[in-house]
CSV table of C-alpha atoms in Angstrom, one decimal:
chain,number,residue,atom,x,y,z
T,1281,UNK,CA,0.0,0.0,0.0
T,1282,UNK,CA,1.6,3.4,-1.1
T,1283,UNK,CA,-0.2,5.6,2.0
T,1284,UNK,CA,0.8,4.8,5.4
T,1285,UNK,CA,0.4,6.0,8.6
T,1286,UNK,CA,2.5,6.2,11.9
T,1287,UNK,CA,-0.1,6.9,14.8
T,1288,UNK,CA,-1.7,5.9,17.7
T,1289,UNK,CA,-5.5,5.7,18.6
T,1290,UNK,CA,-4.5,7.7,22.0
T,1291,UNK,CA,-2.8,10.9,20.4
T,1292,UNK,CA,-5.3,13.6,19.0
T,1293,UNK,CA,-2.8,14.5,16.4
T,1294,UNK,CA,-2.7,10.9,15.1
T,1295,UNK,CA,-6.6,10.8,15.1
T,1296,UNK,CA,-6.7,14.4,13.1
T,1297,UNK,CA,-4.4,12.7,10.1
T,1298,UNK,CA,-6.4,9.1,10.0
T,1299,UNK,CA,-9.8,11.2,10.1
T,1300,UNK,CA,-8.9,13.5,6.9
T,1301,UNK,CA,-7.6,10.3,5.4
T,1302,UNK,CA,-11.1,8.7,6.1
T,1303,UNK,CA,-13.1,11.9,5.1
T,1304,UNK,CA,-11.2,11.7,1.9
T,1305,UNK,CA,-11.6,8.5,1.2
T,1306,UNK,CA,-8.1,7.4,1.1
T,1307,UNK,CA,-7.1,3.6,1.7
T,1308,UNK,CA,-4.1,3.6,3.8
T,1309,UNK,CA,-2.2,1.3,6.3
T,1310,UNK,CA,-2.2,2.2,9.8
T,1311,UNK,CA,1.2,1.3,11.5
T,1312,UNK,CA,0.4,1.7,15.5
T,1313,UNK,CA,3.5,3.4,17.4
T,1314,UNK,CA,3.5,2.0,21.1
T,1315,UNK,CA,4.6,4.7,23.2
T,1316,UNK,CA,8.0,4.8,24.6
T,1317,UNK,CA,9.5,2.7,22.1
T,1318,UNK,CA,10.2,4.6,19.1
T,1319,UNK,CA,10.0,3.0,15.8
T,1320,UNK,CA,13.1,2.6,13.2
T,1321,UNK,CA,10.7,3.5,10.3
T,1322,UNK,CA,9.3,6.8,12.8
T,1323,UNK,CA,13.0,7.5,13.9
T,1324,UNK,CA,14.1,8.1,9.7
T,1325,UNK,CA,10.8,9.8,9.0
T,1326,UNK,CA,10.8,12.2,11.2
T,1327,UNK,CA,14.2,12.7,12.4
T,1328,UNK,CA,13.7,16.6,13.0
T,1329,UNK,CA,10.8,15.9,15.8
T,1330,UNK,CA,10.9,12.5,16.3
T,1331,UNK,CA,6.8,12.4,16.6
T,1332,UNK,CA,3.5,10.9,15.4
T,1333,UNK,CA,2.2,11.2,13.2
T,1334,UNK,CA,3.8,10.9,10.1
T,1335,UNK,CA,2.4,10.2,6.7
T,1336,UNK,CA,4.6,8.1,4.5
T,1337,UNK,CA,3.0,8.4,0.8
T,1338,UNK,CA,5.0,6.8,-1.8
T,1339,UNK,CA,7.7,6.6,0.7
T,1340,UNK,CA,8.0,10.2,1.4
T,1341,UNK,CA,7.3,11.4,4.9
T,1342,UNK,CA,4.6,14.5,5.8
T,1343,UNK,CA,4.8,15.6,9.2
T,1344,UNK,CA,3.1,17.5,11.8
T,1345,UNK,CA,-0.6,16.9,12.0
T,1346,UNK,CA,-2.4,20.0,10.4
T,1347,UNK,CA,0.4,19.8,7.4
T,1348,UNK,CA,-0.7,16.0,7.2
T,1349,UNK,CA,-4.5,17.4,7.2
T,1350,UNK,CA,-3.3,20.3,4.4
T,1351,UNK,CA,-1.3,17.5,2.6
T,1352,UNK,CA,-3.9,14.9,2.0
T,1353,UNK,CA,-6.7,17.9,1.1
T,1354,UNK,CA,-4.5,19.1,-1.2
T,1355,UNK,CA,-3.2,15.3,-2.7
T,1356,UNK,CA,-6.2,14.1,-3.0
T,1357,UNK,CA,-8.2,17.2,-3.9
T,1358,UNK,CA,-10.4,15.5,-6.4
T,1359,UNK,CA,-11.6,13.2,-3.6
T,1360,UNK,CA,-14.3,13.8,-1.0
T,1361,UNK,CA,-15.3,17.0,0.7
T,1362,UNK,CA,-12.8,19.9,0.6
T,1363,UNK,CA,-11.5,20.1,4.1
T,1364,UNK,CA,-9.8,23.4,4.0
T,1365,UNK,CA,-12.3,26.4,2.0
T,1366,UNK,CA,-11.8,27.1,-1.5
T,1367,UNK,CA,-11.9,31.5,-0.1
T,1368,UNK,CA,-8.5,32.2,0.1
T,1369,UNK,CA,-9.7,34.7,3.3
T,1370,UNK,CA,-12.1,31.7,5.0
T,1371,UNK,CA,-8.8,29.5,4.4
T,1372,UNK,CA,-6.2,31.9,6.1
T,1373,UNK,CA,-8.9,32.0,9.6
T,1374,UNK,CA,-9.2,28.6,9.5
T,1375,UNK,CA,-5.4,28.5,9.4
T,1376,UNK,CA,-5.3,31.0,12.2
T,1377,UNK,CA,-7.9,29.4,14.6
T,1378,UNK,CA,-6.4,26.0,14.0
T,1379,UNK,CA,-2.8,27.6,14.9
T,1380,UNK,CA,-4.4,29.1,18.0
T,1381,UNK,CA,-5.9,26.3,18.9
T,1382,UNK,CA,-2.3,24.0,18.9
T,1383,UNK,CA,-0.8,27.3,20.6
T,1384,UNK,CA,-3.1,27.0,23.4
T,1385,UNK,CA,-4.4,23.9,24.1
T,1386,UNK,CA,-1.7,21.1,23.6
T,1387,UNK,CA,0.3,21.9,26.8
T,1388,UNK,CA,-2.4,22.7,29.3
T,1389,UNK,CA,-3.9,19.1,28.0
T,1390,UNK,CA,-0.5,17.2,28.5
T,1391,UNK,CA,-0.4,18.6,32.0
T,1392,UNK,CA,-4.1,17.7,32.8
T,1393,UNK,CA,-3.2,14.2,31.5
T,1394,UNK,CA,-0.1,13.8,33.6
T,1395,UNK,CA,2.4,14.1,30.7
T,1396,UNK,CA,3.8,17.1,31.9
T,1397,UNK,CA,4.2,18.9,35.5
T,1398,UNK,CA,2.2,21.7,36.2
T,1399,UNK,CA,-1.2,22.5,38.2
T,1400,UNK,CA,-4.3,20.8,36.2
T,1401,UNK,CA,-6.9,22.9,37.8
T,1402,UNK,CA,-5.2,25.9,36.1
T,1403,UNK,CA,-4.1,23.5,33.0
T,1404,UNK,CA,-8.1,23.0,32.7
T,1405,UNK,CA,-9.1,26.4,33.4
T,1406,UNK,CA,-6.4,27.4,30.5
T,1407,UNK,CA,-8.0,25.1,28.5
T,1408,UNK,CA,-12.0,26.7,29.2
T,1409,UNK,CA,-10.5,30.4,28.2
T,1410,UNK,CA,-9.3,29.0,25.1
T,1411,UNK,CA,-13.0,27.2,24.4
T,1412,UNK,CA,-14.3,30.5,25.5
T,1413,UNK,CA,-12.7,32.6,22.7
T,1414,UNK,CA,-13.8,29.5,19.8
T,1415,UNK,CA,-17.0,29.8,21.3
T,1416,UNK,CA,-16.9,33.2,20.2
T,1417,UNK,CA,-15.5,32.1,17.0
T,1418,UNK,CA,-18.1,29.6,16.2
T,1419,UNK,CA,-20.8,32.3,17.0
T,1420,UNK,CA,-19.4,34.6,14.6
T,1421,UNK,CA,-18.5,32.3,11.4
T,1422,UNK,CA,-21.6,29.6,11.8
T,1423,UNK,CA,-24.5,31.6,10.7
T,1424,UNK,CA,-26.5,28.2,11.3
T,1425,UNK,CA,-24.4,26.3,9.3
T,1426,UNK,CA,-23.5,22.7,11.4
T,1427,UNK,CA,-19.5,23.2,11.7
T,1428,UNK,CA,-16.8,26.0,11.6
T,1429,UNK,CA,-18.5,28.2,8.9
T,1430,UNK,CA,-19.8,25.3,6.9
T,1431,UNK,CA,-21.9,22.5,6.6
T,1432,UNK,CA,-19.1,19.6,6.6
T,1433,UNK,CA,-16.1,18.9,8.9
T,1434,UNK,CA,-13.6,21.0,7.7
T,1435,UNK,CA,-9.8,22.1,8.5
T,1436,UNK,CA,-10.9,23.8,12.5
T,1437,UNK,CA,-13.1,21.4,13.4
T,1438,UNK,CA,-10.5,18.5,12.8
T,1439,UNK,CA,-7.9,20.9,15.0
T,1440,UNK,CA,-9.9,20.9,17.9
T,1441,UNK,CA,-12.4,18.3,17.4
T,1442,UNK,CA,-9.7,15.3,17.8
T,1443,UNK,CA,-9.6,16.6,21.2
T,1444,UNK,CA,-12.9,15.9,22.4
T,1445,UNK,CA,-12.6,12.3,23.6
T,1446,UNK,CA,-9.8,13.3,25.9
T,1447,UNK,CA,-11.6,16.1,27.0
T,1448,UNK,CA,-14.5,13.8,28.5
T,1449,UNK,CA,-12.3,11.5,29.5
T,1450,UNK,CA,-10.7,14.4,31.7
T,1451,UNK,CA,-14.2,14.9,32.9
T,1452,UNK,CA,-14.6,11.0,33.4
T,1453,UNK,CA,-11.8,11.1,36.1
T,1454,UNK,CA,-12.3,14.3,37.9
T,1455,UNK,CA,-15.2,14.3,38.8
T,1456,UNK,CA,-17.2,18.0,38.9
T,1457,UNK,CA,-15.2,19.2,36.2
T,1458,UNK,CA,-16.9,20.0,32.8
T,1459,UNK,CA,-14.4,21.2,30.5
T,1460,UNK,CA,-16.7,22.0,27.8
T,1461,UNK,CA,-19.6,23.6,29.8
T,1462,UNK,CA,-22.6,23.4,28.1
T,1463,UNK,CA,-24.0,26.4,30.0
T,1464,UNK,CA,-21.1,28.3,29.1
T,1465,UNK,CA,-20.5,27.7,25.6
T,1466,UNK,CA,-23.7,26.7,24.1
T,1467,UNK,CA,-22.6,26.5,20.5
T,1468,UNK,CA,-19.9,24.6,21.2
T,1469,UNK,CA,-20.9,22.2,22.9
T,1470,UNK,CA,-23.6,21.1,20.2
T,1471,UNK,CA,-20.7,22.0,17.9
T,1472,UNK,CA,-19.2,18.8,19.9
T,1473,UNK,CA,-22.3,16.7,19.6
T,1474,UNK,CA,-22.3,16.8,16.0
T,1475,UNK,CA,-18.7,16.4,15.5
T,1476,UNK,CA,-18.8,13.6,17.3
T,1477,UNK,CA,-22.0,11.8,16.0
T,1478,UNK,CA,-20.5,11.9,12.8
T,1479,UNK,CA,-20.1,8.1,11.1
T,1480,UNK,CA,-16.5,9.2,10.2
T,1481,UNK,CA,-15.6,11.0,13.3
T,1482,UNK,CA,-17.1,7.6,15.3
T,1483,UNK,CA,-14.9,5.3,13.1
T,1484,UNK,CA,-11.4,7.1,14.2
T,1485,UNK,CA,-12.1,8.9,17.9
T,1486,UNK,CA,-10.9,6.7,20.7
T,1487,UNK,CA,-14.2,5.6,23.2
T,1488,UNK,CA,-13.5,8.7,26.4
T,1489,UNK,CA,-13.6,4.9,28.6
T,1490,UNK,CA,-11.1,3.8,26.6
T,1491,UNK,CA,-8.4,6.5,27.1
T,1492,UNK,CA,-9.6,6.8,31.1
T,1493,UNK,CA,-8.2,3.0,30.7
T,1494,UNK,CA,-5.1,3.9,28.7
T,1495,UNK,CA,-4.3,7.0,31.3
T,1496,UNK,CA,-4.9,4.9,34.5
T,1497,UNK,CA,-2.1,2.4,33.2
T,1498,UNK,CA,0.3,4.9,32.4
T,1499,UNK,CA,-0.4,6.4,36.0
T,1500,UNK,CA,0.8,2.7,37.6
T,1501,UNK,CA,3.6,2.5,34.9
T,1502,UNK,CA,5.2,6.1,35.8
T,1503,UNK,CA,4.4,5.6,39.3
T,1504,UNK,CA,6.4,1.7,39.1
T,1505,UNK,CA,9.4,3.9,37.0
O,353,UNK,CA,-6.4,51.4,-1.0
O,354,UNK,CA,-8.0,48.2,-0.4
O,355,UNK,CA,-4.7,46.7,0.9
O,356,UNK,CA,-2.8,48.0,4.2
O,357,UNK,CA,0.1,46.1,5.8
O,358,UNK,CA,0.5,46.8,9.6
O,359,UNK,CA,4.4,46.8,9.9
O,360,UNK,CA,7.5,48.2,10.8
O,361,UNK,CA,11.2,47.7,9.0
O,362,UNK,CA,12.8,46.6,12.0
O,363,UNK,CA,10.3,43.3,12.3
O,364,UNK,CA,11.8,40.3,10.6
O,365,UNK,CA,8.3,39.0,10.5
O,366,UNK,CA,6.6,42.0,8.9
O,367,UNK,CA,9.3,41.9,6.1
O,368,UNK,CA,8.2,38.7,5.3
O,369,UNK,CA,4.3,40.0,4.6
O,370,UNK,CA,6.2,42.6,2.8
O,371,UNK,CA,8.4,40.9,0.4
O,372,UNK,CA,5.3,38.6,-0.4
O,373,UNK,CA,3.5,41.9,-1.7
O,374,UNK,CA,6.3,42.8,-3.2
O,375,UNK,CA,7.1,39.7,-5.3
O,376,UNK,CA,3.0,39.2,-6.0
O,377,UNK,CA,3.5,42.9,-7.7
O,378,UNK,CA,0.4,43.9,-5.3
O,379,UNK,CA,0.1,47.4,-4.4
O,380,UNK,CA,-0.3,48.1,-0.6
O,381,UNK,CA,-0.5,51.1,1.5
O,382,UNK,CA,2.2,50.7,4.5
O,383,UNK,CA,1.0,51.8,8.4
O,384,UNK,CA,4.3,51.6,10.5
O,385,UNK,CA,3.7,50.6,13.9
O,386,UNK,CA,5.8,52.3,16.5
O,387,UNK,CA,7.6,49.8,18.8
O,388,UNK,CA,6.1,50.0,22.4
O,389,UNK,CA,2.7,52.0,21.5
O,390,UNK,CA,0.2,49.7,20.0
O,391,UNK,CA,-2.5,51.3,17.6
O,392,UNK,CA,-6.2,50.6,18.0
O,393,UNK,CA,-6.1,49.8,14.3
O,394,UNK,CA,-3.6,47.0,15.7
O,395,UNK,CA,-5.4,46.0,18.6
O,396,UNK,CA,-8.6,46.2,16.9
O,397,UNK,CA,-7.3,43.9,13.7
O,398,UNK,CA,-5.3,41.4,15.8
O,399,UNK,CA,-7.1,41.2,19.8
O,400,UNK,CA,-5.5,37.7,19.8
O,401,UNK,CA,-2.1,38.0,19.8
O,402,UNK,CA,-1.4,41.6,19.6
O,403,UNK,CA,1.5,41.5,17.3
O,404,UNK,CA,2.3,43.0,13.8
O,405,UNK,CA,2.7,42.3,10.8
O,406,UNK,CA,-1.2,42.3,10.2
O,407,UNK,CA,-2.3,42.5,6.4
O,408,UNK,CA,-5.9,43.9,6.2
O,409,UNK,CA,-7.3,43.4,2.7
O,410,UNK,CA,-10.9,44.5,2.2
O,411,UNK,CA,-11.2,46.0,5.6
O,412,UNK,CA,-10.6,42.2,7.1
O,413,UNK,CA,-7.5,41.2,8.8
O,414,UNK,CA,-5.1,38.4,8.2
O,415,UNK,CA,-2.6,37.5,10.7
O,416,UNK,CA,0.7,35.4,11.3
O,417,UNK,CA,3.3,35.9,9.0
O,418,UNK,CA,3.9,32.8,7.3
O,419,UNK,CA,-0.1,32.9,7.1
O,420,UNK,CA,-0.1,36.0,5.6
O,421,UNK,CA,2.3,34.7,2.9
O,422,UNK,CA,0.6,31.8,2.3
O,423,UNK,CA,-3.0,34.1,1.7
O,424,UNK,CA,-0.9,36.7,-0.7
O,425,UNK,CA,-0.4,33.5,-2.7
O,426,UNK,CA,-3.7,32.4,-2.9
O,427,UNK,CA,-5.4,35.5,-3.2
O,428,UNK,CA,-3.1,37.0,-5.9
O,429,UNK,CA,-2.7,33.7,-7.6
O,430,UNK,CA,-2.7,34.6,-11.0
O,431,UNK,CA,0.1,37.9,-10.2
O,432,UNK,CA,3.8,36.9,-10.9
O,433,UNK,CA,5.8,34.1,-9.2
O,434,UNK,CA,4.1,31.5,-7.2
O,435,UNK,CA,5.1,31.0,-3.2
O,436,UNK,CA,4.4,27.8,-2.1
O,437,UNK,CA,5.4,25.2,-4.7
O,438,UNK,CA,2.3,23.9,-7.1
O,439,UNK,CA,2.9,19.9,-6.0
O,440,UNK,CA,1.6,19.2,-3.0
O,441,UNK,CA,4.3,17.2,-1.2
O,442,UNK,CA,6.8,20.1,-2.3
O,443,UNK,CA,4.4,22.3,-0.6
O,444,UNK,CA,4.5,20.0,2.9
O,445,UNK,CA,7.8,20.1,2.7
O,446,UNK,CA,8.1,24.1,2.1
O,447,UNK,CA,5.7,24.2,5.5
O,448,UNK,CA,7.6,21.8,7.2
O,449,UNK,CA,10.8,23.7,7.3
O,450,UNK,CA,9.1,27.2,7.4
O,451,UNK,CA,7.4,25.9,10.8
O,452,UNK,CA,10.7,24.4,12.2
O,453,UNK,CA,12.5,28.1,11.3
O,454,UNK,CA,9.5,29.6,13.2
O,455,UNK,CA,10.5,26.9,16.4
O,456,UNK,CA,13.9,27.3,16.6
O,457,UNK,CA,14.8,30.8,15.5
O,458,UNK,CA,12.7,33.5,17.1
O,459,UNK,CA,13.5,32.8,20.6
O,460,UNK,CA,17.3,33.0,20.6
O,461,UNK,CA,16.9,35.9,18.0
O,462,UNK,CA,15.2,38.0,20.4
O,463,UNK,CA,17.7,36.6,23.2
O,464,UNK,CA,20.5,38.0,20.9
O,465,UNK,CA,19.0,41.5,19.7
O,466,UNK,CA,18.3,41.8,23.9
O,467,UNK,CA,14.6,41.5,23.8
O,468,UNK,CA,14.5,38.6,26.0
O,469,UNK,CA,16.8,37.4,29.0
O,470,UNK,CA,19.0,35.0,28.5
O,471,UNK,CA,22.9,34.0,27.4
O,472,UNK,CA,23.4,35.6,24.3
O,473,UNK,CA,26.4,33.0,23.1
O,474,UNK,CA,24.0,29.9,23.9
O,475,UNK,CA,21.7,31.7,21.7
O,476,UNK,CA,23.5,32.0,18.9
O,477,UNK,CA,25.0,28.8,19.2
O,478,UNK,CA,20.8,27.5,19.1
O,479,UNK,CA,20.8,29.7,15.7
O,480,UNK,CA,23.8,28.2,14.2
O,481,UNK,CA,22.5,24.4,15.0
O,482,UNK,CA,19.1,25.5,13.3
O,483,UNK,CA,20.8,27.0,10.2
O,484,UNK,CA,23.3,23.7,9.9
O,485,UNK,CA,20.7,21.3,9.4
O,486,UNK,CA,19.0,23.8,6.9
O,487,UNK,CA,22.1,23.5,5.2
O,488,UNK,CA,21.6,20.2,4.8
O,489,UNK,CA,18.1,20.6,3.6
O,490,UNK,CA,19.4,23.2,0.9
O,491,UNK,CA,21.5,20.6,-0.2
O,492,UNK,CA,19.3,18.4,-0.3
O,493,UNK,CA,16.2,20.1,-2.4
O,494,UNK,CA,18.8,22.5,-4.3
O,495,UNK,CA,19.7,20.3,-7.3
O,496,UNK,CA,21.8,23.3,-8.5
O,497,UNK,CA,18.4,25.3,-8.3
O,498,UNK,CA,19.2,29.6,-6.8
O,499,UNK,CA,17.1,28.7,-4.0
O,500,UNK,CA,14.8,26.2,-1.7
O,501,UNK,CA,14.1,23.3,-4.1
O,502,UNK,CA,13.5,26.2,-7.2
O,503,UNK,CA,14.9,29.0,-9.1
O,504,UNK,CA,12.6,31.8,-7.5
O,505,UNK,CA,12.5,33.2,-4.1
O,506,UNK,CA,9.7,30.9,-2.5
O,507,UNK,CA,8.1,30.1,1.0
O,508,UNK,CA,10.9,29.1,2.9
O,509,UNK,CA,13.1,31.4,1.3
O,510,UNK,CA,10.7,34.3,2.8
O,511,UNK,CA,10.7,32.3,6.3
O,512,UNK,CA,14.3,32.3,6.9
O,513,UNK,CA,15.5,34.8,4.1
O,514,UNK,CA,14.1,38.2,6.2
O,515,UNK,CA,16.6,37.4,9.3
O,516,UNK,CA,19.4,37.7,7.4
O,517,UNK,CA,19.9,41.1,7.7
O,518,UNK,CA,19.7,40.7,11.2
O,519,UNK,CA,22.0,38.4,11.5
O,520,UNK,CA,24.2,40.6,9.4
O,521,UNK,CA,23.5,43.4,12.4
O,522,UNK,CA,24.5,41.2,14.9
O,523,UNK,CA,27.9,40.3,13.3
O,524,UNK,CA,28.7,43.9,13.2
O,525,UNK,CA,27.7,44.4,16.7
O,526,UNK,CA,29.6,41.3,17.9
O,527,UNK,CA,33.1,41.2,16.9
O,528,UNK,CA,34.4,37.8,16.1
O,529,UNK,CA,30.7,36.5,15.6
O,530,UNK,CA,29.9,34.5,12.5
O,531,UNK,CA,26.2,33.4,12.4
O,532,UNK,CA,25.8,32.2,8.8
O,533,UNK,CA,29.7,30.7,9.1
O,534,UNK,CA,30.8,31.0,5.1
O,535,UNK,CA,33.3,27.8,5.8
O,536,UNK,CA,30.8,25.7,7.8
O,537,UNK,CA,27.3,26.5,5.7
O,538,UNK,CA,28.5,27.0,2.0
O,539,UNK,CA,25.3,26.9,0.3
O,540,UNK,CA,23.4,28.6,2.9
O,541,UNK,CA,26.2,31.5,2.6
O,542,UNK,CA,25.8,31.5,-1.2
O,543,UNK,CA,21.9,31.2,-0.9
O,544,UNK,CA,22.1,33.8,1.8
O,545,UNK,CA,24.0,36.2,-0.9
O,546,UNK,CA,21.5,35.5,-3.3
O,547,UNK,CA,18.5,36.1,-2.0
O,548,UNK,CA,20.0,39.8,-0.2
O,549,UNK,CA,21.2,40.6,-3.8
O,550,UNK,CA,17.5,40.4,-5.2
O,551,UNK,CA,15.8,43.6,-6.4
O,552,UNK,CA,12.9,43.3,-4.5
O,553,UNK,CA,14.8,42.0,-1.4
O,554,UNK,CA,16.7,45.4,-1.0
O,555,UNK,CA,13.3,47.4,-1.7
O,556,UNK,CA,12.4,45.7,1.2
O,557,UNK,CA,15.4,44.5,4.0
O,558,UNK,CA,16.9,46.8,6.1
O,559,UNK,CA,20.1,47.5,5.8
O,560,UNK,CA,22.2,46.3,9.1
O,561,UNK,CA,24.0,49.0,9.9
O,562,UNK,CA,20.3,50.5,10.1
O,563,UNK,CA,19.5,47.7,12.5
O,564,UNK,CA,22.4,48.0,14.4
O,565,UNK,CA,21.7,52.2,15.1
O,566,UNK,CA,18.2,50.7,15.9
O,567,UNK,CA,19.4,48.1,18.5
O,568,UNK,CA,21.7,50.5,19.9
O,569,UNK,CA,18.8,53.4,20.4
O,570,UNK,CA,16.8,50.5,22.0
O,571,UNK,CA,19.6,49.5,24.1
O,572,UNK,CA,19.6,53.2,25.5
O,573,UNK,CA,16.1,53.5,26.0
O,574,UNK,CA,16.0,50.3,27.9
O,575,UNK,CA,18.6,51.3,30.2
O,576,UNK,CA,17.1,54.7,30.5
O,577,UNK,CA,13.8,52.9,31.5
């Protein structure tokens, strides 16, 4: 097979290059990375990073999740729904948003998730600020349309969307905490409920009971280390 | 004018928004920004992050430089030489290495030019690591091409091309300082020649010694402060 890809079902990033592969349409083969042992094959394809994903598509490797995303929209452009908008202007915010939303919300989530030190209660409430401002976001650029400023799952909603199974799995062991408050942010929250009760979106995110599972052992394994 | 770019010549980053324009042949009306006194026209067009350069085309804002760039090329598509590459994978690639200048360069840049703490040697030591293995990328995608992977100036190019005089102004400032290090970086040194001896390049860098009178005032006014 001349697509492959070097994830895992636990990382967001991973789960934002399988779903565009799926929303596309593309067959590819998906080589699981087990964490902590780092892969030959990832080790020469990424050598600058050293990080899932990668794409390897006729043996050449993309990196870095939202180029992987940009990649297979722009490979396969013929294919499926457009992921990123054809207006060069809707293109550049979705660009922006999706930037903001790895400048802001990747580190507060590794510290909630115990991959890096740090306070969680002000890791989550980091997190609800940044949700705040998209809830803003989405207010501005829906106009009743189902995702970010369009009817299908596009380029923003993959960004922060891949993060929604962690987030209730967050919720899942803490209990009180409601990342994504409904009361709160309204629209984003039904934003959420679509995303995720979409066929593709269900075939690729990670059940929130399944990565409560996956966090509790790597609890007992850094606490046996 | 339907086309303002938020700038100032002394910003790295705001040269690259520039030299887009300029290479797309777009016409632009130029508001400087004065360091240390942010406009409302700047606050107003970029409330997230504050920061020029901001290109606002058809009274809506676009920010980030490399985003900025990358909507120049889109929008003006059809206007003189294209940015980003036309093949996709190309383009990944062109992102790739833009976003790994944009990880590893600003920080120690702004450690060097005294805008952030920190040991200035380290930090040029940080820049001199980065620009090594992009001498290995250039010698890798060059095939005897005048620049990144081509014979025009193109994404990367821009991304690491508008520190260069910089770099130059920190050379003069720092006897016995060799960033771009002719004898260890070849190609980069002959790429870096290149792309400063370009028409539109001097319309648009600043020249060093202009950069180092600037570092110097700021240098006063900080100690003054």
């Amino acid at each position: 097979m001349d697509t492959k890809l070097l994830g895992s079902p636990f990382s967001p990033f991973a789960n934002r290059a399988e779903l565009a592969l799926k929303l596309k349409g593309v067959a590819y083969e998906y080589i699981e990375e087990v964490k902590g042992k780092k892969s030959e094959l990832l080790l020469n394809s990424n050598p600058v990073y050293k990080m899932i994903p990668v794409l390897i598509h006729k043996d050449q490797p993309v990196c870095e999740s939202m180029m992987i995303v940009e990649y297979i929209d722009e490979f396969w452009a013929v294919n499926g729904p457009v992921i990123l908008p054809p207006d060069p202007y809707d293109r550049a915010q979705a660009r922006f948003w999706a930037k903001y939303v790895d400048d802001k919300i990747p580190t507060p989530f590794r510290i909630v998730i115990g991959l890096l030190p740090g306070s969680k209660e002000d890791a989550i409430q980091e997190i609800q600020t940044t949700l705040q401002l998209l809830e803003s976001v989405l207010a501005k650029c829906s106009k009743g349309k189902a995702f970010f400023g369009r009817d299908t799952i596009g380029y923003l909603d993959i960004a922060l969307g891949c993060f929604l199974s962690w987030f209730k799995a967050v919720e899942m062991m803490n209990a009180g905490v409601n990342i994504l408050d409904e009361a709160k942010m309204p629209l984003l929250a039904e934003w959420a409920n679509r995303f995720c009760s979409d066929d593709v979106v269900k075939e690729v995110m990670p059940e929130p009971n399944v990565l409560v599972e996956h966090a509790k052992k790597n609890a007992v394994q850094a606490k046996e280390n």
